[in-house]
């Protein structure tokens, strides 16, 4: 160094010592990365603090995402309930739930929507309420099964009062003045004794007919297992489900699974009805104007408008008819199989999902987490911006202070 | 003959070749010492600030990014930050040197005059004369003899009947006090353009 200042010469020596120590440190790090195998020395890919900086950034990012996920999870109500607006679902694990009686059945994984609610069964439900349950169906059920079934049964479709308010099991159903529109669907799997598949199918068909319904479609495999889709009047839905459960007992079998859902379409129904009324009034008005029209162009223009309104009326009427049909008749899917036959689609059993269903569940879970993170970021980003502005202001003030000094 | 590397290249290379930093030091150490000396008027403080600035630059060289700011400007950015802290706190921090395990050295006696030579007192001589009144009598007399009359330390020591080392300390402390005072009053301590 071309200086005669001793302190600078000493400082140069000190810096050379530091550089030498740093060089040794880098070499030892390289050796550690190379696994102790000699060979030519590789220079570190990054500066001393580069790796740490990236690690810190990654850790901070993960922390923010976890925090956002937590906030999003809490913001979404702290549950993974994905039930739709008006839909309720009730499932019975027959092996564990039925024997537990009404109270026990009420503890297992239910999801309740805002409209259709489930009425927990009293521990001692009236077994012989003839106005509600058929004698045949009740006669073939044990006390615990009866309590379990009724406890999980959707009551909303039967309520005569406010929509969605559950009544007790023994309450007499009333239809008068009931504006509630609920589409009810059920699934039930029955395992029966070997060699009784034909009897089982016949029994299911008979139950559908006796309850005023019919078999919409059916399929079978090797005459030992099959599936039937029943359509029955909504008012006979519960009786039909009970009768199907009883059938399994008659054929020395058991209920494998049961799933009942209720979709409240009251709001949609009322909305469609109101729109229909408005459109009908508009059509009448247009027809009156058309009657008084004098010019050809005006008549043609009004005809086009009337056609448009008419098309809308027909669309809405079609949707209303469909809803009425769905509300009036419930759909029940019945799977029947002999005991030795494996289920064709075990994945449909919520307690025993297949690999495909598991994958689907995993995808849904992943999407749910992403959704929660997105919701959480919606909370965090504005807070972060505010914090950043605050930090900037503080820094600015400090700089001004320094400048003033 | 290989082409000489620029300051920026040296700084970037020093991440993986620590020895490259000493080349950067050799190029700019004296200029940086002069920079500090002309602002603090004190050889001890200037030497300490120089050491601390290079130590901090070495410790944080990995954070330097070539984004239009050349290596020297980055170095002087650290220097300005250090100088600001000195004027705020009235002392030089040694955190960077401690972090690197560097010794905190006393200024060698021969460096006092050498570093004072780097300071151009002419533009501030008048302000100095006023500021002298704020010093203690010992410091004021040592300062007057050394800075105003331009005597060497040996003569100053003889006039004050003290050791040469003691004379240096009195002048050094007096200069430091004056520099802080002038800084407080917002006076520019140098006529030199900063790097």
XYZ file of C-alpha atoms in Angstrom:
600
model
C 0.000 0.000 0.000
C 1.400 3.379 -1.015
C 0.808 5.290 2.208
C 3.049 6.327 5.040
C 0.189 6.471 7.535
C 0.898 3.733 10.014
C -2.703 3.248 11.168
C -3.793 2.563 7.585
C -1.019 0.011 7.190
C -2.125 -1.712 10.396
C -5.729 -1.638 9.267
C -4.729 -3.231 5.970
C -3.031 -6.022 7.853
C -6.108 -6.505 10.027
C -8.329 -6.684 6.961
C -5.993 -9.192 5.327
C -6.271 -11.359 8.437
C -10.036 -11.138 8.296
C -9.994 -11.991 4.579
C -7.774 -15.001 5.253
C -10.126 -16.261 7.960
C -13.061 -15.733 5.647
C -11.307 -17.631 2.869
C -10.692 -20.568 5.245
C -14.313 -20.508 6.305
C -15.486 -20.625 2.685
C -13.147 -23.493 1.920
C -14.441 -25.472 4.889
C -18.023 -24.819 3.804
C -17.187 -26.024 0.298
C -15.596 -29.159 1.678
C -18.651 -29.839 3.766
C -20.867 -29.368 0.698
C -18.640 -31.695 -1.319
C -19.012 -34.382 1.334
C -15.346 -34.328 2.208
C -14.127 -35.625 -1.146
C -11.208 -33.419 -2.090
C -11.136 -32.370 -5.733
C -10.951 -28.857 -7.058
C -12.401 -26.232 -4.824
C -15.710 -24.901 -5.935
C -16.520 -21.326 -5.181
C -19.712 -20.786 -3.261
C -22.640 -20.082 -5.505
C -23.820 -17.202 -3.428
C -22.532 -14.537 -1.175
C -22.134 -15.196 2.479
C -25.575 -14.011 3.401
C -27.354 -14.950 0.130
C -28.507 -18.421 1.153
C -29.640 -17.196 4.548
C -31.521 -14.335 2.932
C -33.436 -16.648 0.610
C -34.121 -19.030 3.467
C -35.458 -16.159 5.506
C -37.664 -14.992 2.673
C -39.006 -18.511 2.149
C -39.680 -18.920 5.864
C -41.430 -15.562 5.997
C -43.539 -16.488 2.973
C -44.537 -19.799 4.524
C -45.383 -18.037 7.786
C -47.550 -15.499 5.945
C -49.357 -18.259 4.025
C -49.938 -20.290 7.190
C -51.191 -17.172 8.944
C -53.430 -16.348 5.982
C -54.737 -19.924 5.957
C -55.521 -19.720 9.658
C -57.275 -16.382 9.275
C -59.144 -17.646 6.222
C -60.190 -20.776 8.070
C -61.500 -18.705 10.964
C -63.131 -16.226 8.587
C -64.976 -19.063 6.892
C -66.514 -20.068 10.163
C -63.841 -22.410 11.433
C -65.302 -25.498 9.829
C -65.046 -27.378 6.585
C -68.798 -27.479 6.185
C -69.464 -27.348 2.474
C -73.168 -27.895 2.491
C -75.069 -25.767 0.049
C -77.409 -22.987 1.000
C -80.558 -24.978 1.456
C -79.240 -28.490 1.463
C -79.083 -30.823 4.387
C -77.535 -34.206 4.600
C -77.941 -36.940 7.097
C -76.056 -40.179 6.996
C -76.303 -43.152 9.279
C -73.503 -45.490 10.040
C -75.797 -48.363 10.634
C -73.338 -50.589 12.423
C -72.422 -48.022 15.047
C -75.192 -45.486 14.982
C -78.333 -47.575 15.066
C -77.504 -49.441 18.211
C -76.721 -46.199 19.938
C -80.338 -45.130 19.982
C -81.616 -41.698 19.160
C -79.193 -39.834 21.317
C -76.181 -41.650 19.967
C -77.196 -41.103 16.396
C -77.218 -37.393 16.906
C -73.477 -37.200 17.513
C -72.060 -38.524 14.318
C -70.864 -36.119 11.650
C -74.055 -34.388 10.718
C -74.156 -31.347 8.535
C -77.120 -29.073 8.871
C -78.261 -26.397 6.502
C -80.168 -23.309 7.468
C -83.561 -24.484 6.283
C -83.999 -28.200 6.672
C -83.141 -29.325 10.142
C -83.019 -32.703 11.746
C -84.961 -33.505 14.785
C -83.172 -35.484 17.437
C -85.296 -38.386 18.510
C -86.467 -38.659 22.048
C -84.911 -41.553 23.838
C -88.270 -43.139 24.122
C -89.887 -42.369 20.810
C -93.485 -43.474 20.402
C -93.079 -46.690 18.530
C -96.548 -47.043 17.240
C -97.525 -43.699 15.789
C -99.749 -45.084 13.064
C -100.378 -41.761 11.404
C -96.675 -41.317 10.706
C -95.168 -44.748 10.227
C -96.614 -47.850 8.659
C -97.235 -50.707 11.024
C -95.424 -53.118 8.784
C -92.356 -50.984 8.654
C -92.328 -50.354 12.357
C -92.977 -53.943 13.193
C -89.817 -55.047 11.496
C -87.554 -52.547 13.253
C -85.896 -52.905 16.595
C -86.447 -50.188 19.155
C -82.979 -48.758 18.671
C -83.203 -48.810 14.886
C -86.505 -47.027 15.017
C -85.120 -44.333 17.272
C -81.969 -43.999 15.190
C -83.805 -43.673 11.925
C -86.360 -41.205 13.128
C -83.699 -39.174 14.851
C -81.898 -38.625 11.591
C -84.953 -38.203 9.443
C -85.420 -34.805 7.891
C -88.448 -33.155 9.296
C -88.514 -29.995 7.259
C -90.715 -31.433 4.541
C -93.319 -32.295 7.077
C -93.419 -29.102 9.029
C -96.605 -27.114 8.916
C -95.118 -24.123 10.703
C -92.090 -22.034 9.900
C -89.790 -23.509 7.266
C -87.064 -25.625 8.631
C -88.372 -25.888 12.178
C -88.257 -29.449 13.291
C -91.131 -31.125 14.997
C -91.032 -33.952 17.423
C -91.207 -37.497 16.191
C -94.732 -37.994 17.342
C -96.088 -34.857 15.729
C -98.815 -35.335 13.182
C -97.683 -34.070 9.793
C -99.677 -31.289 8.251
C -99.534 -30.023 4.683
C -102.050 -27.202 4.820
C -100.585 -23.736 4.515
C -97.110 -25.181 4.068
C -95.147 -23.061 1.583
C -91.915 -24.975 2.093
C -90.538 -26.600 -1.033
C -87.973 -29.252 -0.299
C -86.502 -31.770 -2.671
C -85.737 -34.926 -0.804
C -83.357 -37.650 -1.903
C -82.215 -40.791 -0.197
C -79.663 -43.536 -0.681
C -79.719 -46.818 1.091
C -77.576 -49.924 0.756
C -78.967 -53.275 1.819
C -76.986 -56.432 2.333
C -79.189 -59.524 2.250
C -78.699 -63.255 2.645
C -77.145 -65.233 -0.215
C -79.691 -66.412 -2.784
C -82.299 -63.827 -1.874
C -81.468 -61.133 -4.419
C -84.644 -61.721 -6.466
C -86.755 -61.533 -3.348
C -84.985 -58.354 -2.417
C -85.630 -56.674 -5.775
C -89.245 -57.777 -5.654
C -89.566 -56.434 -2.142
C -88.105 -53.056 -3.117
C -90.447 -52.827 -6.090
C -93.415 -53.740 -3.912
C -92.456 -51.108 -1.326
C -92.286 -48.455 -4.044
C -95.731 -49.374 -5.343
C -97.310 -49.631 -1.927
C -96.102 -46.094 -1.172
C -97.574 -44.704 -4.349
C -94.312 -44.705 -6.262
C -92.522 -46.662 -8.961
C -89.134 -47.975 -10.007
C -87.628 -45.369 -12.316
C -84.669 -47.501 -13.337
C -82.868 -50.623 -12.246
C -79.781 -52.638 -13.023
C -78.342 -55.896 -11.749
C -75.109 -57.862 -11.933
C -75.111 -61.677 -11.993
C -78.514 -61.642 -10.343
C -76.755 -61.197 -7.022
C -76.426 -57.461 -6.723
C -78.002 -54.431 -8.301
C -79.285 -50.897 -7.935
C -82.771 -49.435 -8.241
C -83.927 -45.841 -8.421
C -87.347 -45.237 -6.893
C -89.624 -42.265 -7.234
C -92.179 -41.980 -4.459
C -94.489 -39.178 -3.320
C -92.555 -36.925 -0.960
C -95.093 -37.469 1.796
C -94.277 -41.207 1.740
C -90.498 -40.734 1.714
C -89.929 -41.648 5.343
C -92.286 -44.609 5.231
C -90.506 -45.916 2.162
C -87.096 -45.591 3.774
C -88.356 -47.365 6.868
C -89.878 -50.126 4.806
C -86.598 -50.609 2.940
C -84.760 -50.909 6.230
C -87.322 -53.418 7.412
C -86.897 -55.382 4.200
C -83.267 -56.022 4.983
C -84.311 -57.572 8.277
C -86.904 -59.769 6.608
C -84.259 -61.150 4.220
C -81.829 -61.934 7.032
C -79.721 -58.959 6.096
C -78.776 -55.521 7.283
C -78.568 -51.938 6.166
C -75.066 -51.159 4.964
C -75.418 -47.401 4.636
C -78.071 -44.764 4.454
C -77.894 -41.212 3.230
C -80.714 -38.664 3.243
C -80.493 -35.201 1.742
C -82.935 -32.326 1.594
C -82.575 -29.335 -0.714
C -84.700 -26.348 0.178
C -85.823 -24.626 -3.038
C -88.468 -22.435 -1.414
C -86.642 -19.193 -2.166
C -86.053 -20.114 -5.788
C -89.653 -21.244 -6.123
C -91.058 -17.991 -4.746
C -88.690 -15.945 -6.871
C -89.662 -17.800 -10.045
C -93.330 -17.478 -9.214
C -92.980 -13.712 -8.735
C -91.076 -13.304 -11.994
C -93.706 -15.398 -13.748
C -96.502 -13.141 -12.479
C -94.658 -10.017 -13.624
C -93.979 -11.444 -17.065
C -97.607 -12.495 -17.460
C -98.738 -8.969 -16.604
C -96.242 -7.562 -19.102
C -97.511 -9.929 -21.776
C -101.089 -8.788 -21.154
C -100.025 -5.157 -21.389
C -98.154 -5.714 -24.628
C -101.142 -7.546 -26.096
C -103.408 -4.604 -25.213
C -100.985 -2.142 -26.842
C -100.715 -4.347 -29.878
C -104.495 -4.397 -30.218
C -104.513 -0.599 -30.434
C -101.513 -0.389 -32.791
C -102.191 1.064 -36.207
C -98.950 0.860 -38.154
C -97.446 -2.348 -39.431
C -94.000 -1.552 -38.069
C -95.416 -0.965 -34.598
C -97.334 -4.236 -34.697
C -94.236 -6.124 -35.756
C -92.111 -4.522 -33.057
C -94.677 -5.389 -30.396
C -94.956 -8.939 -31.710
C -91.218 -9.390 -31.251
C -91.448 -8.098 -27.688
C -94.364 -10.386 -26.917
C -92.456 -13.370 -28.319
C -89.523 -12.533 -26.101
C -91.712 -12.287 -22.994
C -93.508 -15.477 -23.922
C -90.198 -17.308 -24.222
C -89.191 -16.133 -20.770
C -92.558 -17.220 -19.356
C -92.128 -20.682 -20.808
C -88.620 -21.019 -19.444
C -89.718 -20.066 -15.971
C -92.806 -22.233 -16.170
C -90.636 -25.159 -17.194
C -88.304 -24.653 -14.266
C -91.270 -24.319 -11.894
C -92.805 -27.497 -13.213
C -89.524 -29.307 -12.734
C -89.211 -28.066 -9.176
C -92.799 -28.992 -8.389
C -92.176 -32.445 -9.751
C -88.990 -32.826 -7.728
C -90.690 -31.578 -4.588
C -93.757 -33.740 -5.101
C -91.771 -36.914 -5.603
C -88.672 -37.963 -3.782
C -85.889 -40.024 -5.336
C -84.479 -42.986 -3.479
C -81.514 -44.969 -4.786
C -81.380 -48.468 -3.417
C -78.369 -50.751 -3.649
C -79.073 -54.394 -2.948
C -76.433 -57.075 -2.774
C -76.067 -60.530 -1.376
C -73.706 -60.890 1.498
C -70.900 -62.611 -0.419
C -70.848 -60.062 -3.206
C -68.416 -57.196 -2.987
C -69.829 -53.751 -3.467
C -69.475 -52.564 -7.030
C -68.700 -49.042 -5.960
C -67.429 -49.041 -2.422
C -66.219 -45.503 -2.955
C -69.753 -44.247 -2.662
C -69.751 -45.369 0.960
C -68.668 -42.309 2.870
C -67.134 -44.479 5.569
C -65.012 -46.446 3.135
C -63.930 -44.214 0.256
C -62.216 -45.674 -2.789
C -58.848 -44.477 -4.079
C -60.586 -42.292 -6.669
C -62.845 -40.811 -4.018
C -59.894 -40.320 -1.738
C -58.131 -38.434 -4.502
C -61.220 -36.347 -5.063
C -61.420 -35.642 -1.343
C -57.753 -34.677 -1.337
C -58.288 -32.283 -4.258
C -61.290 -30.777 -2.515
C -59.283 -30.421 0.674
C -56.432 -28.771 -1.210
C -58.809 -26.354 -2.928
C -60.404 -25.618 0.420
C -56.994 -24.739 1.883
C -56.193 -22.522 -1.122
C -59.551 -20.850 -0.651
C -58.829 -20.258 3.021
C -55.399 -18.807 2.167
C -56.948 -16.481 -0.425
C -59.547 -15.307 2.092
C -56.826 -14.806 4.695
C -54.698 -12.794 2.259
C -57.722 -10.597 1.713
C -57.458 -9.688 5.391
C -53.660 -9.548 5.560
C -52.830 -7.504 2.453
C -54.698 -4.331 3.541
C -53.142 -4.656 7.002
C -49.724 -5.122 5.401
C -50.203 -2.028 3.241
C -51.172 0.020 6.309
C -48.121 -1.308 8.197
C -45.882 -0.496 5.227
C -47.202 3.056 5.043
C -46.660 3.456 8.800
C -43.133 2.137 8.503
C -42.428 4.507 5.614
C -43.720 7.483 7.582
C -41.582 6.569 10.610
C -38.528 6.219 8.392
C -39.216 9.528 6.706
C -39.546 11.285 10.060
C -36.286 9.743 11.264
C -34.481 10.853 8.119
C -35.781 14.387 8.557
C -34.579 14.354 12.131
C -31.152 13.238 10.974
C -31.114 15.936 8.325
C -32.064 18.520 10.930
C -29.204 17.348 13.153
C -1.036 -7.958 -18.317
C -4.520 -8.633 -16.985
C -6.989 -5.740 -17.045
C -7.473 -4.056 -13.713
C -10.827 -4.773 -12.118
C -13.198 -1.936 -11.328
C -14.253 -1.147 -7.782
C -17.664 -2.699 -8.407
C -16.086 -5.852 -9.781
C -13.781 -6.056 -6.786
C -16.671 -5.672 -4.400
C -18.695 -8.396 -6.111
C -15.670 -10.675 -6.394
C -14.942 -10.238 -2.699
C -17.983 -12.369 -1.862
C -16.112 -15.434 -3.012
C -12.562 -14.026 -3.015
C -12.263 -12.121 0.282
C -8.771 -10.977 -0.687
C -10.296 -8.787 -3.418
C -11.664 -6.553 -0.683
C -8.153 -5.635 0.471
C -7.417 -4.352 -3.041
C -10.478 -2.133 -2.745
C -9.156 -0.974 0.628
C -5.741 -0.095 -0.785
C -7.348 2.044 -3.460
C -9.582 4.096 -1.183
C -8.301 3.939 2.401
C -6.381 7.225 2.341
C -9.160 9.115 0.568
C -11.667 7.851 3.109
C -9.385 8.809 5.972
C -9.080 12.306 4.516
C -12.858 12.429 4.126
C -13.313 11.691 7.812
C -10.417 13.868 8.968
C -11.768 16.958 7.191
C -15.152 16.469 8.776
C -14.223 15.474 12.285
C -10.973 17.505 12.495
C -9.721 14.741 14.763
C -7.091 12.183 13.641
C -8.177 9.594 16.238
C -11.823 9.779 15.274
C -11.009 9.799 11.567
C -8.866 6.672 11.890
C -11.517 4.892 13.928
C -14.283 5.797 11.505
C -12.162 4.593 8.592
C -11.539 1.246 10.268
C -15.178 0.832 11.238
C -16.412 1.747 7.750
C -14.187 -0.819 6.031
C -15.115 -3.458 8.610
C -18.812 -2.842 8.058
C -18.344 -2.865 4.287
C -16.557 -6.205 4.486
C -19.202 -7.707 6.763
C -22.065 -6.614 4.522
C -20.405 -6.982 1.108
C -22.793 -9.830 0.225
C -25.695 -7.406 0.375
C -24.201 -5.185 -2.325
C -26.076 -5.392 -5.616
C -24.789 -3.852 -8.819
C -27.859 -1.757 -9.551
C -26.277 1.364 -10.936
C -24.529 2.357 -7.696
C -20.812 1.754 -8.107
C -18.733 0.164 -5.396
C -17.146 3.390 -4.160
C -20.477 5.186 -3.870
C -21.727 2.266 -1.806
C -18.627 2.498 0.412
C -19.113 6.237 0.932
C -22.769 5.594 1.707
C -21.617 3.517 4.672
C -19.112 6.238 5.545
C -21.798 8.947 5.609
C -23.976 6.746 7.785
C -21.086 6.194 10.213
C -20.242 9.896 10.276
C -23.864 10.771 11.017
C -23.884 8.375 13.939
C -20.684 9.903 15.261
C -22.127 13.394 15.172
C -25.296 12.180 16.888
C -23.630 10.096 19.575
C -20.278 11.858 19.932
C -18.413 8.548 19.755
C -17.415 5.910 17.238
C -19.098 2.518 17.437
C -16.825 -0.550 17.085
C -19.538 -3.163 16.479
C -18.397 -4.147 12.965
C -14.769 -4.572 14.028
C -15.815 -6.680 17.022
C -18.033 -8.789 14.783
C -15.068 -9.551 12.509
C -12.665 -10.067 15.387
C -10.552 -7.018 14.422
C -8.540 -5.239 17.126
C -9.421 -1.689 18.204
C -6.051 0.021 17.853
C -4.812 3.280 19.356
C -3.567 5.811 16.864
C 0.243 5.579 16.513
C 1.950 8.869 17.647
C 3.460 9.561 14.264
C 0.027 9.515 12.615
C -1.354 12.568 14.402
C 0.641 15.044 12.378
C 0.341 12.980 9.223
C -3.455 12.893 9.412
C -3.667 16.552 10.419
C -1.778 17.275 7.233
C -4.751 15.834 5.390
C -7.014 18.373 7.029
C -7.139 21.728 5.330
C -7.671 24.102 8.222
C -7.466 27.271 6.148
C -11.179 27.612 5.278
C -12.258 27.122 8.880
C -9.479 28.857 10.719
C -11.701 31.789 11.696
C -14.486 29.551 12.929
C -11.910 27.558 14.841
C -10.661 30.641 16.615
C -14.193 31.364 17.830
C -14.793 27.779 18.853
C -11.553 27.712 20.831
C -13.248 29.780 23.508
C -15.496 26.820 24.359
C -12.543 24.539 25.217
C -10.792 24.026 28.525
C -7.654 26.218 29.020
C -5.245 23.278 28.458
C -6.953 22.161 25.273
C -7.333 25.746 24.049
C -3.636 26.504 24.441
C -2.584 23.241 22.803
C -4.934 23.903 19.930
C -3.738 27.480 19.494
C -0.115 26.453 19.349
C -0.705 23.533 17.022
C -3.461 24.742 14.676
C -3.240 28.547 14.738
C 0.523 28.944 15.137
C 1.360 25.786 13.230
C 3.983 24.451 15.659
C 5.048 20.809 15.725
C 4.015 18.566 18.608
C 7.502 18.586 20.081
C 7.399 22.370 20.371
C 3.839 22.357 21.660
C 4.865 19.874 24.370
C 7.828 22.024 25.280
C 5.715 25.186 25.520
C 3.064 23.424 27.634
C 5.614 21.542 29.733
C 4.015 18.187 29.065
C 4.881 15.067 27.115
C 4.467 14.952 23.375
C 1.781 12.262 23.728
C -0.114 14.449 26.161
C 0.058 17.355 23.744
C -1.355 15.193 20.959
C -4.242 14.066 23.158
C -5.115 17.646 24.126
C -5.176 18.749 20.520
C -7.067 15.677 19.400
C -9.781 16.059 22.040
C -10.002 19.770 21.409
C -10.432 19.203 17.685
C -13.096 16.563 18.271
C -15.033 18.912 20.532
C -14.781 21.718 18.001
C -15.903 19.461 15.168
C -18.996 18.421 17.104
C -19.684 22.024 18.002
C -19.377 23.239 14.440
C -21.561 20.379 13.258
C -24.208 21.377 15.800
C -24.103 24.932 14.425
C -24.565 23.563 10.911
C -21.159 24.695 9.664
C -19.584 22.965 6.695
C -16.283 21.476 7.809
C -14.840 20.884 4.400
C -14.559 22.662 1.088
C -13.741 19.433 -0.678
C -16.292 17.772 -2.934
C -17.336 14.410 -1.561
C -16.590 11.285 -3.525
